[in-house]
């Protein structure tokens, strides 16, 4: 545990500017004294912010970087204008060159994924990367992926996601054999879910030491916490996540309105305010801020663009945990343990060759 | 308004048996004295239930039907064993033979859709039927479709859904030109959403008198009520609906736990109990029970299988409203108004011919 965890930060990403990003890094730094940071952004501005944060300054290095990828830039545009020279690119590149163990950015998702894919490449044995979110549930937390790294998924990519999601669950929940469910719809025998069915068949037949395949789950199973890992292709996953966020916001609005309507309700609210505070914390989206890019040769964390300092700190914490608990090694090991037994002795080379074919 | 609305009921569908179904019909009947019912099911059992409900009995006719489609029967199985003779089939068939204006069933969705499609066929100009749900939002209610009638959608089916959904919004919300959004993910330039983009292009270019195309919306826009009609293919739509239900349930559980934790919270809860009651009613899934099958030559309403009497009544109400406010005619008119101007004079025949080609 004595080797420091080095995290590179896209200090200019996000809606609120470097003040909020660095305030978030400082919060996370206080929780992880062994973390070190490389901050990419406008040096004069960052240095000024750090002057007021000596504890953070002591463990940070600033790399002056002028180009910033816009929040609305298309991925192709971002790659064209920001490759090699933007804060986002250099933040990812620090992971590639082993100056950092994880990269964290609140910049735009499409650009971040495009740059991360382009620069870090997918791991041997993984066809496409995925974005995993941590979802608060009635039983604790689950991992849901893909949140929109790509649209549509073959049976093979769903299986890869199951393996990567389970590795992530082992990393952060410390469960030896996480349960995995494939998100599906309840209606039987309708066309178009062949990939999901086929992935289910593969996961059932391929006995896997690192995960327990539960079967199909439906949308309501996510919040119920029926399984540790929920696998779904990115279009539906992204919609599920945002629909859940919208529903939570809607209910919070109803609740506020109801509690302000009469004097009795207002007094009741005051008496129960600790309970409401607990509820608010439980529903606080900042607590679970941070999408993890899985399947790349490096750890990249995407913070919500609108995250405040607490939210950004959660994303940095997540990056720290992924490194500290060896997410990448766990995924690699899991991929290897899937090899047909005869080949398993062939060790990494065989796996790589197979993965890349 | 003097012509009665005739509704056929699959009295044996659902998880709770005909007692609950008929209790629901009775609730709706009290709200609509001009409704008439045809009840398909076990005659001795239904007659006995009706004996205790004279008001309902006075406007109902029982048709003895023995075969019942199981809640877990696959659609193909249901068609094989239940065609012509099951309560579900005969309930739909009453609409086809014009004995009823709408059919309501709490039976299994896949079987009901298969039978409805097989028996009623799709309307001219409609490739595939869709299931529409009424979704409570911060601004009132919206219509979301497709909830899982089919998986994957071409641009053309998304456009058809937009037109049908808008017709339904005009029918029940009484808005002359409902706003329509296509559900999409925020990430730009990723592969696989070509259909959604193409549908957006068609809706933007085809100026349509009966709807206002808003553009893309995301998952959180559903609960916000950004548009009157949200269009999405059935896999994602079904997942969105169930995820929202799961989230609402999750928050209700958190809230209950928080309010029972301390004496202060419990007293606060008692004082604010009217507010909580209002909130519960607002979140009550029974209020918006009922999926409307759109695109068929007849009105079919699917009630949730687990609906209680209040829930089933809401589904019957929905069927009543669809008939009373002429859903089918509105959809037909909308489809006609899409014809290229030169052909519009060609009247229904031309539209039918085009639609069927």
Short mmCIF file of N, CA, C and O in Angstrom, two decimals, chain A residues 74-76 110 135-138 148-149 151 183-193 218-220 222-223 235-236 238-240 242-244 246-248 250-251 253-255 258-259 261 264-265 267-268 270-272 275-276 278-279 282-283, chain B residues 74-76 110 135-138 148-149 151 183-193 218-220 222-223 235-236 238-240 242-244 246-248 250-251 253-255 258-259 261 264-265 267-268 270-272 275-276 278-279 282-283:
data_model
loop_
_atom_site.label_atom_id
_atom_site.label_comp_id
_atom_site.label_asym_id
_atom_site.label_seq_id
_atom_site.Cartn_x
_atom_site.Cartn_y
_atom_site.Cartn_z
N UNK A 74 -17.95 17.74 -31.18
CA UNK A 74 -18.16 16.35 -31.58
C UNK A 74 -16.84 15.60 -31.42
O UNK A 74 -15.78 16.20 -31.52
N UNK A 75 -16.93 14.27 -31.19
CA UNK A 75 -15.72 13.50 -31.01
C UNK A 75 -14.70 13.70 -32.13
O UNK A 75 -13.50 13.88 -31.87
N UNK A 76 -15.17 13.70 -33.38
CA UNK A 76 -14.24 13.84 -34.52
C UNK A 76 -13.56 15.21 -34.46
O UNK A 76 -12.35 15.32 -34.70
N UNK A 110 -18.38 11.92 -25.30
CA UNK A 110 -18.05 11.40 -26.63
C UNK A 110 -16.59 11.64 -26.97
O UNK A 110 -15.89 10.74 -27.43
N UNK A 135 -24.63 2.31 -9.41
CA UNK A 135 -26.06 2.64 -9.27
C UNK A 135 -26.49 2.33 -7.84
O UNK A 135 -26.40 1.18 -7.42
N UNK A 136 -26.96 3.32 -7.09
CA UNK A 136 -27.43 3.03 -5.74
C UNK A 136 -28.71 2.17 -5.79
O UNK A 136 -29.59 2.46 -6.61
N UNK A 137 -28.78 1.14 -4.99
CA UNK A 137 -29.94 0.24 -5.02
C UNK A 137 -30.46 0.03 -3.60
O UNK A 137 -29.83 0.46 -2.63
N UNK A 138 -31.57 -0.67 -3.49
CA UNK A 138 -32.13 -0.97 -2.17
C UNK A 138 -31.21 -1.90 -1.38
O UNK A 138 -31.29 -1.96 -0.16
N UNK A 148 -23.44 3.95 -22.66
CA UNK A 148 -23.49 4.69 -23.92
C UNK A 148 -22.15 4.82 -24.65
O UNK A 148 -21.99 5.69 -25.49
N UNK A 149 -21.19 3.94 -24.34
CA UNK A 149 -19.94 3.97 -25.08
C UNK A 149 -20.19 3.57 -26.53
O UNK A 149 -19.59 4.10 -27.45
N UNK A 151 -23.50 1.79 -29.28
CA UNK A 151 -24.93 1.51 -29.46
C UNK A 151 -25.07 0.14 -30.08
O UNK A 151 -24.38 -0.19 -31.04
N UNK A 183 -29.89 -7.31 -18.87
CA UNK A 183 -31.13 -6.53 -18.90
C UNK A 183 -31.93 -6.91 -20.15
O UNK A 183 -31.40 -6.91 -21.26
N UNK A 184 -33.18 -7.24 -19.93
CA UNK A 184 -34.03 -7.68 -21.05
C UNK A 184 -35.44 -7.18 -20.80
O UNK A 184 -35.72 -6.59 -19.76
N UNK A 185 -36.32 -7.41 -21.76
CA UNK A 185 -37.71 -7.04 -21.56
C UNK A 185 -38.50 -8.30 -21.26
O UNK A 185 -38.11 -9.39 -21.66
N UNK A 186 -39.60 -8.13 -20.54
CA UNK A 186 -40.34 -9.30 -20.07
C UNK A 186 -41.09 -10.04 -21.17
O UNK A 186 -41.42 -11.21 -21.03
N UNK A 187 -41.31 -9.35 -22.27
CA UNK A 187 -42.12 -9.97 -23.31
C UNK A 187 -41.32 -11.07 -23.99
O UNK A 187 -40.23 -10.85 -24.51
N UNK A 188 -41.88 -12.24 -24.00
CA UNK A 188 -41.20 -13.39 -24.59
C UNK A 188 -41.36 -13.40 -26.11
O UNK A 188 -42.31 -12.85 -26.66
N UNK A 189 -40.42 -14.06 -26.75
CA UNK A 189 -40.59 -14.38 -28.17
C UNK A 189 -40.75 -13.20 -29.08
O UNK A 189 -41.47 -13.27 -30.07
N UNK A 190 -40.20 -12.05 -28.74
CA UNK A 190 -40.26 -11.00 -29.73
C UNK A 190 -38.89 -10.88 -30.37
O UNK A 190 -37.87 -11.13 -29.75
N UNK A 191 -38.92 -10.49 -31.60
CA UNK A 191 -37.68 -10.44 -32.37
C UNK A 191 -36.74 -9.36 -31.88
O UNK A 191 -37.18 -8.32 -31.39
N UNK A 192 -35.47 -9.54 -32.07
CA UNK A 192 -34.54 -8.45 -31.85
C UNK A 192 -33.71 -8.58 -30.60
O UNK A 192 -32.82 -7.79 -30.37
N UNK A 193 -34.01 -9.54 -29.75
CA UNK A 193 -33.19 -9.69 -28.56
C UNK A 193 -32.35 -10.96 -28.66
O UNK A 193 -31.89 -11.49 -27.67
N UNK A 218 -35.05 -7.27 -15.38
CA UNK A 218 -35.79 -6.20 -16.05
C UNK A 218 -35.46 -4.86 -15.40
O UNK A 218 -34.76 -4.80 -14.39
N UNK A 219 -35.98 -3.79 -15.99
CA UNK A 219 -35.64 -2.44 -15.55
C UNK A 219 -35.81 -2.23 -14.05
O UNK A 219 -34.97 -1.59 -13.39
N UNK A 220 -36.89 -2.77 -13.47
CA UNK A 220 -37.13 -2.55 -12.05
C UNK A 220 -36.16 -3.31 -11.16
O UNK A 220 -36.02 -2.99 -9.97
N UNK A 222 -32.98 -3.16 -11.43
CA UNK A 222 -31.77 -2.36 -11.21
C UNK A 222 -31.86 -1.72 -9.82
O UNK A 222 -31.01 -1.95 -8.97
N UNK A 223 -32.91 -0.92 -9.59
CA UNK A 223 -33.07 -0.23 -8.32
C UNK A 223 -33.26 -1.19 -7.15
O UNK A 223 -32.92 -0.89 -6.01
N UNK A 235 -27.34 2.10 -25.73
CA UNK A 235 -28.47 3.01 -25.98
C UNK A 235 -29.48 2.87 -24.85
O UNK A 235 -29.84 3.84 -24.18
N UNK A 236 -29.90 1.64 -24.58
CA UNK A 236 -30.88 1.40 -23.52
C UNK A 236 -30.29 1.73 -22.16
O UNK A 236 -31.00 2.22 -21.28
N UNK A 238 -28.02 3.99 -21.36
CA UNK A 238 -27.99 5.45 -21.19
C UNK A 238 -29.39 5.97 -20.89
O UNK A 238 -29.58 6.81 -20.00
N UNK A 239 -30.37 5.46 -21.61
CA UNK A 239 -31.75 5.90 -21.39
C UNK A 239 -32.23 5.48 -20.00
O UNK A 239 -32.88 6.26 -19.29
N UNK A 240 -31.88 4.26 -19.58
CA UNK A 240 -32.29 3.80 -18.24
C UNK A 240 -31.71 4.72 -17.17
O UNK A 240 -32.41 5.17 -16.26
N UNK A 242 -30.65 7.86 -17.35
CA UNK A 242 -31.21 9.21 -17.35
C UNK A 242 -32.68 9.21 -16.95
O UNK A 242 -33.16 10.17 -16.34
N UNK A 243 -33.38 8.14 -17.28
CA UNK A 243 -34.78 8.05 -16.87
C UNK A 243 -34.86 7.93 -15.34
O UNK A 243 -35.71 8.55 -14.70
N UNK A 244 -33.96 7.15 -14.77
CA UNK A 244 -33.94 7.00 -13.31
C UNK A 244 -33.61 8.34 -12.66
O UNK A 244 -34.26 8.74 -11.68
N UNK A 246 -34.18 11.27 -13.88
CA UNK A 246 -35.36 12.12 -14.07
C UNK A 246 -36.46 11.77 -13.08
O UNK A 246 -37.12 12.66 -12.53
N UNK A 247 -36.66 10.48 -12.84
CA UNK A 247 -37.71 10.06 -11.92
C UNK A 247 -37.38 10.50 -10.49
O UNK A 247 -38.25 10.98 -9.76
N UNK A 248 -36.12 10.37 -10.11
CA UNK A 248 -35.71 10.79 -8.77
C UNK A 248 -35.95 12.30 -8.59
O UNK A 248 -36.46 12.74 -7.55
N UNK A 250 -38.07 14.14 -10.22
CA UNK A 250 -39.51 14.36 -10.24
C UNK A 250 -40.11 14.10 -8.86
O UNK A 250 -40.89 14.92 -8.34
N UNK A 251 -39.73 13.01 -8.23
CA UNK A 251 -40.29 12.67 -6.92
C UNK A 251 -39.82 13.69 -5.87
O UNK A 251 -40.59 14.11 -5.01
N UNK A 253 -39.22 16.76 -6.39
CA UNK A 253 -40.03 17.96 -6.61
C UNK A 253 -41.42 17.80 -6.01
O UNK A 253 -41.94 18.69 -5.34
N UNK A 254 -42.05 16.65 -6.24
CA UNK A 254 -43.37 16.36 -5.66
C UNK A 254 -43.29 16.50 -4.13
O UNK A 254 -44.17 17.06 -3.50
N UNK A 255 -42.22 15.90 -3.58
CA UNK A 255 -42.08 15.85 -2.13
C UNK A 255 -41.95 17.26 -1.56
O UNK A 255 -42.61 17.62 -0.59
N UNK A 258 -45.29 18.95 -1.73
CA UNK A 258 -46.24 18.42 -0.74
C UNK A 258 -45.92 18.94 0.66
O UNK A 258 -46.80 19.29 1.43
N UNK A 259 -44.62 19.03 0.98
CA UNK A 259 -44.20 19.42 2.32
C UNK A 259 -44.36 20.92 2.57
O UNK A 259 -44.27 21.37 3.70
N UNK A 261 -47.07 22.64 1.44
CA UNK A 261 -48.43 23.01 1.08
C UNK A 261 -49.26 23.51 2.27
O UNK A 261 -50.06 24.43 2.12
N UNK A 264 -49.33 22.35 8.78
CA UNK A 264 -49.05 21.06 9.42
C UNK A 264 -47.90 20.34 8.73
O UNK A 264 -47.00 19.82 9.38
N UNK A 265 -47.94 20.34 7.39
CA UNK A 265 -46.89 19.65 6.64
C UNK A 265 -45.54 20.31 6.88
O UNK A 265 -44.51 19.65 7.04
N UNK A 267 -44.58 22.01 9.54
CA UNK A 267 -44.08 21.67 10.88
C UNK A 267 -43.57 20.23 10.90
O UNK A 267 -42.52 19.91 11.43
N UNK A 268 -44.35 19.36 10.26
CA UNK A 268 -43.93 17.96 10.15
C UNK A 268 -42.57 17.84 9.48
O UNK A 268 -41.69 17.10 9.93
N UNK A 270 -40.22 20.10 9.45
CA UNK A 270 -39.18 20.58 10.36
C UNK A 270 -38.81 19.50 11.37
O UNK A 270 -37.63 19.25 11.63
N UNK A 271 -39.83 18.84 11.92
CA UNK A 271 -39.56 17.79 12.91
C UNK A 271 -38.77 16.64 12.29
O UNK A 271 -37.91 16.06 12.93
N UNK A 272 -39.10 16.34 11.05
CA UNK A 272 -38.49 15.17 10.40
C UNK A 272 -37.29 15.56 9.56
O UNK A 272 -36.84 14.79 8.72
N UNK A 275 -34.51 13.17 8.98
CA UNK A 275 -34.90 12.06 8.11
C UNK A 275 -34.83 12.50 6.63
O UNK A 275 -34.34 11.76 5.78
N UNK A 276 -35.31 13.72 6.37
CA UNK A 276 -35.26 14.21 5.00
C UNK A 276 -33.82 14.38 4.54
O UNK A 276 -33.49 14.14 3.38
N UNK A 278 -31.30 12.62 5.52
CA UNK A 278 -30.79 11.28 5.23
C UNK A 278 -31.25 10.83 3.83
O UNK A 278 -30.48 10.28 3.06
N UNK A 279 -32.53 11.11 3.58
CA UNK A 279 -33.08 10.73 2.28
C UNK A 279 -32.37 11.46 1.15
O UNK A 279 -32.01 10.87 0.14
N UNK A 282 -29.08 9.97 0.56
CA UNK A 282 -29.24 8.68 -0.10
C UNK A 282 -29.49 8.87 -1.60
O UNK A 282 -29.05 8.07 -2.42
N UNK A 283 -30.23 9.91 -1.94
CA UNK A 283 -30.59 10.14 -3.33
C UNK A 283 -29.60 11.05 -4.05
O UNK A 283 -29.76 11.34 -5.23
N UNK B 74 -46.34 -18.51 -23.85
CA UNK B 74 -45.69 -17.76 -24.91
C UNK B 74 -46.74 -17.37 -25.96
O UNK B 74 -47.74 -18.08 -26.11
N UNK B 75 -46.50 -16.29 -26.69
CA UNK B 75 -47.47 -15.85 -27.68
C UNK B 75 -47.87 -16.96 -28.66
O UNK B 75 -49.06 -17.14 -28.95
N UNK B 76 -46.87 -17.72 -29.14
CA UNK B 76 -47.18 -18.76 -30.12
C UNK B 76 -48.08 -19.83 -29.49
O UNK B 76 -49.02 -20.32 -30.11
N UNK B 110 -47.50 -10.31 -24.29
CA UNK B 110 -47.06 -10.91 -25.54
C UNK B 110 -48.22 -11.62 -26.24
O UNK B 110 -48.42 -11.45 -27.45
N UNK B 135 -47.56 8.53 -18.94
CA UNK B 135 -46.47 8.67 -17.97
C UNK B 135 -46.69 9.96 -17.17
O UNK B 135 -46.73 11.03 -17.77
N UNK B 136 -46.83 9.88 -15.85
CA UNK B 136 -46.99 11.10 -15.07
C UNK B 136 -45.69 11.92 -15.09
O UNK B 136 -44.61 11.34 -14.96
N UNK B 137 -45.80 13.22 -15.30
CA UNK B 137 -44.60 14.06 -15.39
C UNK B 137 -44.78 15.28 -14.50
O UNK B 137 -45.85 15.51 -13.95
N UNK B 138 -43.73 16.07 -14.40
CA UNK B 138 -43.79 17.30 -13.60
C UNK B 138 -44.76 18.30 -14.21
O UNK B 138 -45.24 19.20 -13.53
N UNK B 148 -42.73 -1.91 -25.86
CA UNK B 148 -42.26 -3.28 -26.04
C UNK B 148 -43.10 -4.13 -26.99
O UNK B 148 -43.02 -5.35 -26.94
N UNK B 149 -43.89 -3.50 -27.86
CA UNK B 149 -44.63 -4.28 -28.85
C UNK B 149 -43.66 -4.94 -29.81
O UNK B 149 -43.85 -6.07 -30.24
N UNK B 151 -39.15 -4.88 -31.03
CA UNK B 151 -37.79 -4.51 -30.66
C UNK B 151 -37.10 -3.94 -31.88
O UNK B 151 -37.18 -4.52 -32.96
N UNK B 183 -36.65 9.91 -28.38
CA UNK B 183 -35.73 9.60 -27.29
C UNK B 183 -34.37 9.17 -27.88
O UNK B 183 -34.32 8.30 -28.75
N UNK B 184 -33.32 9.81 -27.41
CA UNK B 184 -32.00 9.51 -27.94
C UNK B 184 -30.99 9.61 -26.80
O UNK B 184 -31.35 9.96 -25.68
N UNK B 185 -29.74 9.31 -27.09
CA UNK B 185 -28.71 9.46 -26.07
C UNK B 185 -27.92 10.71 -26.40
O UNK B 185 -27.84 11.12 -27.55
N UNK B 186 -27.34 11.31 -25.36
CA UNK B 186 -26.68 12.59 -25.56
C UNK B 186 -25.38 12.52 -26.34
O UNK B 186 -24.91 13.49 -26.87
N UNK B 187 -24.82 11.34 -26.38
CA UNK B 187 -23.52 11.22 -27.01
C UNK B 187 -23.65 11.37 -28.52
O UNK B 187 -24.39 10.65 -29.16
N UNK B 188 -22.93 12.30 -29.06
CA UNK B 188 -22.99 12.57 -30.50
C UNK B 188 -22.15 11.58 -31.29
O UNK B 188 -21.19 11.01 -30.78
N UNK B 189 -22.51 11.41 -32.53
CA UNK B 189 -21.66 10.70 -33.48
C UNK B 189 -21.31 9.28 -33.10
O UNK B 189 -20.22 8.81 -33.39
N UNK B 190 -22.20 8.61 -32.40
CA UNK B 190 -21.90 7.21 -32.21
C UNK B 190 -22.80 6.41 -33.13
O UNK B 190 -23.91 6.79 -33.41
N UNK B 191 -22.26 5.30 -33.55
CA UNK B 191 -22.97 4.49 -34.52
C UNK B 191 -24.23 3.86 -33.93
O UNK B 191 -24.29 3.56 -32.74
N UNK B 192 -25.20 3.61 -34.75
CA UNK B 192 -26.33 2.80 -34.33
C UNK B 192 -27.61 3.57 -34.09
O UNK B 192 -28.64 2.98 -33.85
N UNK B 193 -27.55 4.87 -34.12
CA UNK B 193 -28.79 5.62 -33.94
C UNK B 193 -29.21 6.27 -35.26
O UNK B 193 -29.96 7.23 -35.27
N UNK B 218 -33.83 13.31 -23.98
CA UNK B 218 -33.10 12.26 -23.27
C UNK B 218 -33.96 11.67 -22.16
O UNK B 218 -35.05 12.19 -21.87
N UNK B 219 -33.45 10.63 -21.53
CA UNK B 219 -34.23 9.91 -20.52
C UNK B 219 -34.83 10.81 -19.45
O UNK B 219 -35.99 10.65 -19.04
N UNK B 220 -34.06 11.80 -18.98
CA UNK B 220 -34.55 12.67 -17.91
C UNK B 220 -35.66 13.61 -18.38
O UNK B 220 -36.38 14.17 -17.57
N UNK B 222 -38.29 12.68 -19.91
CA UNK B 222 -39.60 12.04 -19.81
C UNK B 222 -40.30 12.54 -18.55
O UNK B 222 -41.39 13.12 -18.62
N UNK B 223 -39.67 12.35 -17.39
CA UNK B 223 -40.27 12.78 -16.13
C UNK B 223 -40.44 14.29 -16.03
O UNK B 223 -41.33 14.78 -15.34
N UNK B 235 -37.56 -1.90 -27.02
CA UNK B 235 -36.67 -2.48 -26.01
C UNK B 235 -36.29 -1.41 -25.00
O UNK B 235 -36.48 -1.58 -23.79
N UNK B 236 -35.80 -0.28 -25.50
CA UNK B 236 -35.40 0.81 -24.60
C UNK B 236 -36.61 1.39 -23.87
O UNK B 236 -36.51 1.78 -22.72
N UNK B 238 -39.40 -0.12 -22.95
CA UNK B 238 -39.80 -1.02 -21.88
C UNK B 238 -38.85 -0.91 -20.70
O UNK B 238 -39.27 -0.85 -19.54
N UNK B 239 -37.55 -0.84 -21.00
CA UNK B 239 -36.55 -0.73 -19.94
C UNK B 239 -36.71 0.61 -19.20
O UNK B 239 -36.64 0.67 -17.98
N UNK B 240 -36.96 1.69 -19.96
CA UNK B 240 -37.14 3.01 -19.33
C UNK B 240 -38.32 2.97 -18.37
O UNK B 240 -38.23 3.42 -17.23
N UNK B 242 -39.79 0.42 -16.83
CA UNK B 242 -39.58 -0.42 -15.65
C UNK B 242 -38.51 0.16 -14.73
O UNK B 242 -38.57 0.00 -13.52
N UNK B 243 -37.51 0.83 -15.33
CA UNK B 243 -36.49 1.46 -14.50
C UNK B 243 -37.11 2.60 -13.69
O UNK B 243 -36.81 2.76 -12.50
N UNK B 244 -38.00 3.37 -14.32
CA UNK B 244 -38.67 4.46 -13.60
C UNK B 244 -39.53 3.89 -12.47
O UNK B 244 -39.51 4.40 -11.35
N UNK B 246 -39.06 1.11 -10.91
CA UNK B 246 -38.12 0.63 -9.89
C UNK B 246 -37.57 1.77 -9.05
O UNK B 246 -37.44 1.65 -7.83
N UNK B 247 -37.25 2.86 -9.71
CA UNK B 247 -36.70 4.01 -8.99
C UNK B 247 -37.74 4.60 -8.03
O UNK B 247 -37.41 4.94 -6.88
N UNK B 248 -38.98 4.71 -8.49
CA UNK B 248 -40.04 5.25 -7.64
C UNK B 248 -40.22 4.37 -6.40
O UNK B 248 -40.36 4.86 -5.28
N UNK B 250 -38.01 2.37 -5.08
CA UNK B 250 -36.79 2.50 -4.27
C UNK B 250 -36.88 3.74 -3.38
O UNK B 250 -36.61 3.68 -2.17
N UNK B 251 -37.28 4.87 -3.96
CA UNK B 251 -37.34 6.11 -3.19
C UNK B 251 -38.44 6.02 -2.13
O UNK B 251 -38.25 6.46 -0.99
N UNK B 253 -39.34 3.39 -0.60
CA UNK B 253 -38.79 2.55 0.47
C UNK B 253 -37.84 3.36 1.36
O UNK B 253 -37.90 3.28 2.59
N UNK B 254 -36.95 4.15 0.72
CA UNK B 254 -36.04 5.01 1.47
C UNK B 254 -36.84 5.94 2.38
O UNK B 254 -36.51 6.15 3.54
N UNK B 255 -37.91 6.53 1.80
CA UNK B 255 -38.70 7.52 2.51
C UNK B 255 -39.35 6.88 3.73
O UNK B 255 -39.32 7.44 4.84
N UNK B 258 -36.74 6.27 6.36
CA UNK B 258 -36.28 7.51 6.99
C UNK B 258 -37.32 8.02 7.98
O UNK B 258 -36.99 8.48 9.08
N UNK B 259 -38.61 7.92 7.63
CA UNK B 259 -39.68 8.47 8.45
C UNK B 259 -39.97 7.63 9.69
O UNK B 259 -40.68 8.07 10.58
N UNK B 261 -37.46 6.20 11.48
CA UNK B 261 -36.20 5.98 12.18
C UNK B 261 -36.14 6.61 13.56
O UNK B 261 -35.57 6.04 14.47
N UNK B 264 -38.89 11.87 16.45
CA UNK B 264 -39.16 13.16 15.81
C UNK B 264 -39.67 12.96 14.39
O UNK B 264 -40.64 13.59 13.97
N UNK B 265 -39.02 12.06 13.67
CA UNK B 265 -39.42 11.81 12.29
C UNK B 265 -40.83 11.22 12.24
O UNK B 265 -41.65 11.59 11.40
N UNK B 267 -43.26 11.64 14.44
CA UNK B 267 -44.24 12.70 14.74
C UNK B 267 -44.38 13.62 13.53
O UNK B 267 -45.48 13.99 13.13
N UNK B 268 -43.25 13.95 12.94
CA UNK B 268 -43.27 14.78 11.74
C UNK B 268 -44.11 14.13 10.65
O UNK B 268 -44.91 14.78 9.98
N UNK B 270 -46.57 12.04 11.06
CA UNK B 270 -48.00 12.11 11.41
C UNK B 270 -48.57 13.48 11.08
O UNK B 270 -49.65 13.60 10.51
N UNK B 271 -47.80 14.52 11.42
CA UNK B 271 -48.28 15.88 11.14
C UNK B 271 -48.42 16.11 9.63
O UNK B 271 -49.35 16.78 9.18
N UNK B 272 -47.51 15.55 8.87
CA UNK B 272 -47.49 15.81 7.43
C UNK B 272 -48.21 14.72 6.65
O UNK B 272 -48.04 14.59 5.45
N UNK B 275 -49.85 15.44 3.40
CA UNK B 275 -48.88 15.70 2.34
C UNK B 275 -48.35 14.38 1.77
O UNK B 275 -48.21 14.21 0.56
N UNK B 276 -48.06 13.44 2.68
CA UNK B 276 -47.57 12.14 2.22
C UNK B 276 -48.63 11.40 1.41
O UNK B 276 -48.32 10.71 0.44
N UNK B 278 -50.89 12.80 -0.44
CA UNK B 278 -50.91 13.44 -1.74
C UNK B 278 -49.77 12.90 -2.62
O UNK B 278 -49.95 12.60 -3.78
N UNK B 279 -48.61 12.79 -1.98
CA UNK B 279 -47.44 12.29 -2.70
C UNK B 279 -47.69 10.86 -3.18
O UNK B 279 -47.39 10.50 -4.31
N UNK B 282 -49.95 10.84 -6.06
CA UNK B 282 -49.23 11.33 -7.23
C UNK B 282 -48.35 10.22 -7.84
O UNK B 282 -48.17 10.14 -9.05
N UNK B 283 -47.76 9.41 -6.95
CA UNK B 283 -46.85 8.37 -7.42
C UNK B 283 -47.56 7.05 -7.67
O UNK B 283 -46.93 6.08 -8.06
#
